[in-house]
CSV table of C-alpha atoms in Angstrom, one decimal:
chain,number,residue,atom,x,y,z
A,1,MET,CA,114.3,47.8,-37.8
A,2,GLY,CA,112.7,51.7,-37.3
A,3,GLU,CA,111.5,52.0,-40.8
A,4,LEU,CA,110.0,49.0,-40.7
A,5,LYS,CA,107.9,50.4,-37.4
A,6,LYS,CA,107.3,53.5,-37.9
A,7,LYS,CA,105.0,51.9,-41.0
A,8,LEU,CA,103.5,48.8,-39.0
A,9,VAL,CA,102.7,50.7,-35.8
A,10,GLY,CA,99.1,52.2,-35.6
A,11,ASP,CA,97.8,50.4,-38.7
A,12,ARG,CA,94.7,48.8,-38.3
A,13,ARG,CA,93.1,45.5,-40.4
A,14,ARG,CA,90.1,43.8,-40.9
A,15,VAL,CA,90.7,40.9,-41.0
A,16,ASN,CA,86.9,38.7,-41.0
A,17,SER,CA,83.3,41.1,-41.9
A,18,VAL,CA,80.5,39.0,-39.8
A,19,PRO,CA,81.9,40.3,-36.8
A,20,GLU,CA,83.7,42.5,-38.4
A,21,VAL,CA,87.0,41.6,-36.2
A,22,TYR,CA,89.7,44.9,-36.8
A,23,VAL,CA,93.0,43.5,-35.8
A,24,THR,CA,95.7,47.0,-34.5
A,25,ILE,CA,99.0,47.0,-34.4
A,26,GLU,CA,99.9,49.1,-31.2
A,27,ASP,CA,103.6,48.2,-30.5
A,28,MET,CA,106.5,45.8,-32.6
A,29,GLU,CA,110.1,44.8,-30.9
A,30,LEU,CA,112.6,42.5,-32.0
A,31,LYS,CA,112.4,39.7,-28.4
A,32,ASP,CA,115.7,39.4,-26.9
A,33,GLY,CA,117.5,36.0,-28.8
A,34,GLY,CA,115.9,37.0,-31.4
A,35,SER,CA,117.2,38.2,-34.7
A,36,ILE,CA,117.3,39.7,-39.0
A,37,LYS,CA,117.9,38.5,-41.6
A,38,PHE,CA,117.7,40.4,-44.8
A,39,SER,CA,119.5,39.1,-48.1
A,40,PRO,CA,117.9,39.8,-52.3
A,41,GLU,CA,116.3,36.7,-51.9
A,42,LYS,CA,114.5,36.3,-48.8
A,43,PHE,CA,114.3,37.9,-45.4
A,44,THR,CA,113.6,36.6,-42.3
A,45,PHE,CA,112.2,38.1,-38.9
A,46,ASN,CA,113.3,35.5,-35.4
A,47,GLY,CA,111.4,37.0,-31.9
A,48,LEU,CA,109.4,39.5,-33.1
A,49,ASN,CA,107.5,40.8,-30.2
A,50,PHE,CA,104.0,42.6,-31.6
A,51,GLN,CA,101.1,44.4,-29.4
A,52,THR,CA,97.1,44.4,-31.1
A,53,LEU,CA,94.4,45.5,-29.9
A,54,VAL,CA,92.0,43.5,-31.2
A,55,THR,CA,88.5,44.7,-31.3
A,56,VAL,CA,85.6,42.4,-32.4
A,57,SER,CA,82.5,44.4,-32.9
A,58,GLY,CA,79.0,43.3,-34.4
A,59,THR,CA,75.1,41.9,-33.0
A,60,ALA,CA,74.1,40.1,-30.1
A,61,ALA,CA,73.5,37.2,-33.0
A,62,GLU,CA,76.7,37.3,-34.8
A,63,LEU,CA,79.7,37.4,-30.9
A,64,ALA,CA,77.1,34.3,-30.8
A,65,GLY,CA,77.6,32.5,-33.9
A,66,ILE,CA,82.0,33.6,-33.5
A,67,ALA,CA,81.6,31.4,-30.1
A,68,ALA,CA,79.4,28.9,-31.0
A,69,ALA,CA,81.6,28.9,-33.5
A,70,LYS,CA,84.4,28.5,-30.6
A,71,GLY,CA,82.6,26.3,-28.9
A,72,ALA,CA,83.1,24.0,-31.3
A,73,ALA,CA,86.0,23.5,-31.9
A,74,LYS,CA,86.6,23.1,-27.9
A,75,LEU,CA,84.4,19.7,-28.3
A,76,GLY,CA,86.4,19.0,-31.2
A,77,LEU,CA,83.4,18.9,-33.8
A,78,PRO,CA,84.4,19.3,-37.2
A,79,GLU,CA,84.9,23.2,-38.4
A,80,LYS,CA,82.3,22.6,-40.9
A,81,VAL,CA,79.5,22.1,-38.1
A,82,SER,CA,81.4,25.4,-36.6
A,83,ALA,CA,80.8,27.0,-39.6
A,84,ALA,CA,77.1,26.3,-39.7
A,85,GLY,CA,76.3,27.9,-36.2
A,86,LEU,CA,78.0,31.0,-37.5
A,87,LYS,CA,75.9,31.0,-40.9
A,88,ALA,CA,72.9,30.5,-38.5
A,89,GLY,CA,74.6,33.5,-36.1
A,90,GLU,CA,73.4,35.1,-40.0
A,91,LYS,CA,70.8,34.1,-40.3
A,92,VAL,CA,69.1,34.7,-37.0
A,93,ASN,CA,70.8,38.4,-37.6
A,94,ALA,CA,69.4,39.4,-40.8
A,95,ALA,CA,66.4,38.9,-38.4
A,96,VAL,CA,67.4,40.7,-36.0
A,97,ALA,CA,68.8,43.6,-37.6
A,98,ASN,CA,64.8,43.2,-39.7
A,99,VAL,CA,63.1,44.1,-37.1
A,100,ALA,CA,66.0,46.6,-35.4
A,101,LYS,CA,65.4,48.5,-37.9
A,102,MET,CA,62.0,49.2,-39.0
A,103,ALA,CA,62.7,49.4,-35.5
A,104,GLY,CA,65.0,52.4,-35.9
A,105,LYS,CA,67.0,50.6,-33.9
A,106,ALA,CA,70.4,48.7,-34.7
A,107,PRO,CA,71.8,46.8,-31.3
A,108,ARG,CA,75.5,46.1,-31.3
A,109,ASP,CA,78.2,45.7,-29.3
A,110,GLU,CA,82.4,45.8,-29.3
A,111,ARG,CA,84.6,43.5,-27.3
A,112,SER,CA,87.8,44.6,-27.0
A,113,PHE,CA,90.4,42.7,-26.0
A,114,ARG,CA,94.7,42.9,-26.2
A,115,ILE,CA,96.6,39.9,-28.0
A,116,GLY,CA,101.0,39.9,-27.5
A,117,VAL,CA,102.1,37.9,-30.2
A,118,THR,CA,106.0,36.3,-30.9
A,119,VAL,CA,105.9,36.2,-34.7
A,120,ASP,CA,108.4,34.7,-36.9
A,121,MET,CA,108.0,37.1,-40.0
A,122,THR,CA,109.7,35.4,-43.7
A,123,LYS,CA,109.7,37.2,-47.0
A,124,GLU,CA,110.4,35.5,-50.2
A,125,PHE,CA,111.4,37.3,-53.7
A,126,GLY,CA,109.4,36.6,-56.0
A,127,GLU,CA,106.9,36.1,-53.1
A,128,GLU,CA,103.5,38.6,-53.5
A,129,LYS,CA,102.7,37.6,-49.2
A,130,VAL,CA,104.4,37.4,-45.4
A,131,GLN,CA,105.0,34.3,-44.6
A,132,VAL,CA,103.7,35.1,-40.8
A,133,LYS,CA,104.3,32.1,-38.1
A,134,VAL,CA,102.7,32.6,-34.3
A,135,LYS,CA,105.6,31.6,-31.3
A,136,ASP,CA,103.8,32.7,-28.4
A,137,PHE,CA,100.4,34.0,-27.9
A,138,THR,CA,98.7,36.6,-24.4
A,139,THR,CA,95.7,38.1,-23.9
A,140,GLU,CA,93.4,39.4,-21.5
A,141,VAL,CA,92.4,35.2,-20.8
A,142,SER,CA,88.6,36.9,-18.9
A,143,VAL,CA,87.5,38.9,-21.6
A,144,PHE,CA,89.0,37.1,-25.1
A,145,ASN,CA,87.8,33.8,-23.6
A,146,LYS,CA,83.8,34.9,-24.1
A,147,VAL,CA,84.3,35.5,-27.3
A,148,LEU,CA,87.5,34.2,-29.3
A,149,HIS,CA,88.9,30.8,-29.4
A,150,ASN,CA,93.1,30.9,-29.5
A,151,ASP,CA,93.5,29.3,-33.2
A,152,ARG,CA,90.3,32.0,-34.7
A,153,ALA,CA,92.5,34.4,-32.7
A,154,ARG,CA,95.6,33.6,-33.7
A,155,GLU,CA,94.0,33.2,-37.8
A,156,PHE,CA,93.3,37.1,-38.0
A,157,VAL,CA,96.3,38.6,-35.8
A,158,GLU,CA,98.9,36.9,-38.4
A,159,GLU,CA,96.4,37.5,-41.0
A,160,ALA,CA,97.0,41.4,-40.7
A,161,LEU,CA,100.6,41.2,-39.8
A,162,SER,CA,100.9,39.3,-43.5
A,163,GLN,CA,98.4,41.5,-44.9
A,164,LYS,CA,100.8,44.9,-43.3
A,165,ALA,CA,104.1,43.5,-44.0
A,166,SER,CA,103.3,42.3,-47.0
A,167,GLU,CA,102.6,45.2,-48.2
A,168,VAL,CA,105.4,47.4,-46.7
A,169,ALA,CA,108.1,45.2,-47.8
A,170,SER,CA,106.7,45.6,-51.0
A,171,ARG,CA,107.0,48.9,-51.3
A,172,MET,CA,110.6,48.4,-49.8
A,173,GLY,CA,111.2,46.2,-52.5
A,174,LYS,CA,110.0,48.4,-55.3
A,175,LYS,CA,112.1,51.1,-53.8
A,176,LYS,CA,116.0,49.1,-53.5
A,177,MET,CA,115.0,47.7,-57.5
A,178,ASP,CA,114.4,51.2,-57.9
A,179,ALA,CA,117.9,53.0,-56.2
A,180,LEU,CA,119.4,49.5,-58.1
A,181,GLN,CA,118.5,50.6,-61.8
A,182,SER,CA,119.6,53.7,-61.7
A,183,LYS,CA,122.8,53.1,-60.7
A,184,ILE,CA,123.1,50.6,-64.2
A,185,PRO,CA,124.6,52.6,-66.6
A,186,PHE,CA,122.9,53.1,-70.1
A,187,GLY,CA,118.8,52.7,-68.7
A,188,MET,CA,120.0,49.2,-69.5
A,189,GLY,CA,118.0,47.5,-66.3
A,190,ASN,CA,114.5,49.6,-66.9
A,191,ALA,CA,114.8,47.3,-70.2
């Protein structure tokens, strides 16, 4: 657990490009009652707590586009409608960016907020990606509600955790496999 924590904490991942969304893992611990199960075929973490910092950076139009998507989701509109709002925001943003470029200014805004999540992680042997499922979700409500929808933020955090955990699990699995192969006599493990 200590090695995993060392490799995860401090990692910053970009999980969206327009607007730019970054997730930084600030802390990790096993929740009371959580469990770790490891076998050659599968590993599972249940009840793993993460403290993350989510940073959204973009122009006013990009942030408005993601807010429009949030509003459409709240109203129960289909994802296509919210995606259309984001695309419209991107087009407005491009026009604003061109004007700002000519004026020598590129107006960008950045919002950050902390999200605490409790997750379950599973990695099956032969699968590249670690599956991450968010169970509990807490945040600084006032700032967060102005920027992102809960489901979208959950997706961003799951994606960042999955990306980094997949990298770490692959490296750790390769190390263990190399160690096992080095113990097989006469180089038979390298065939």
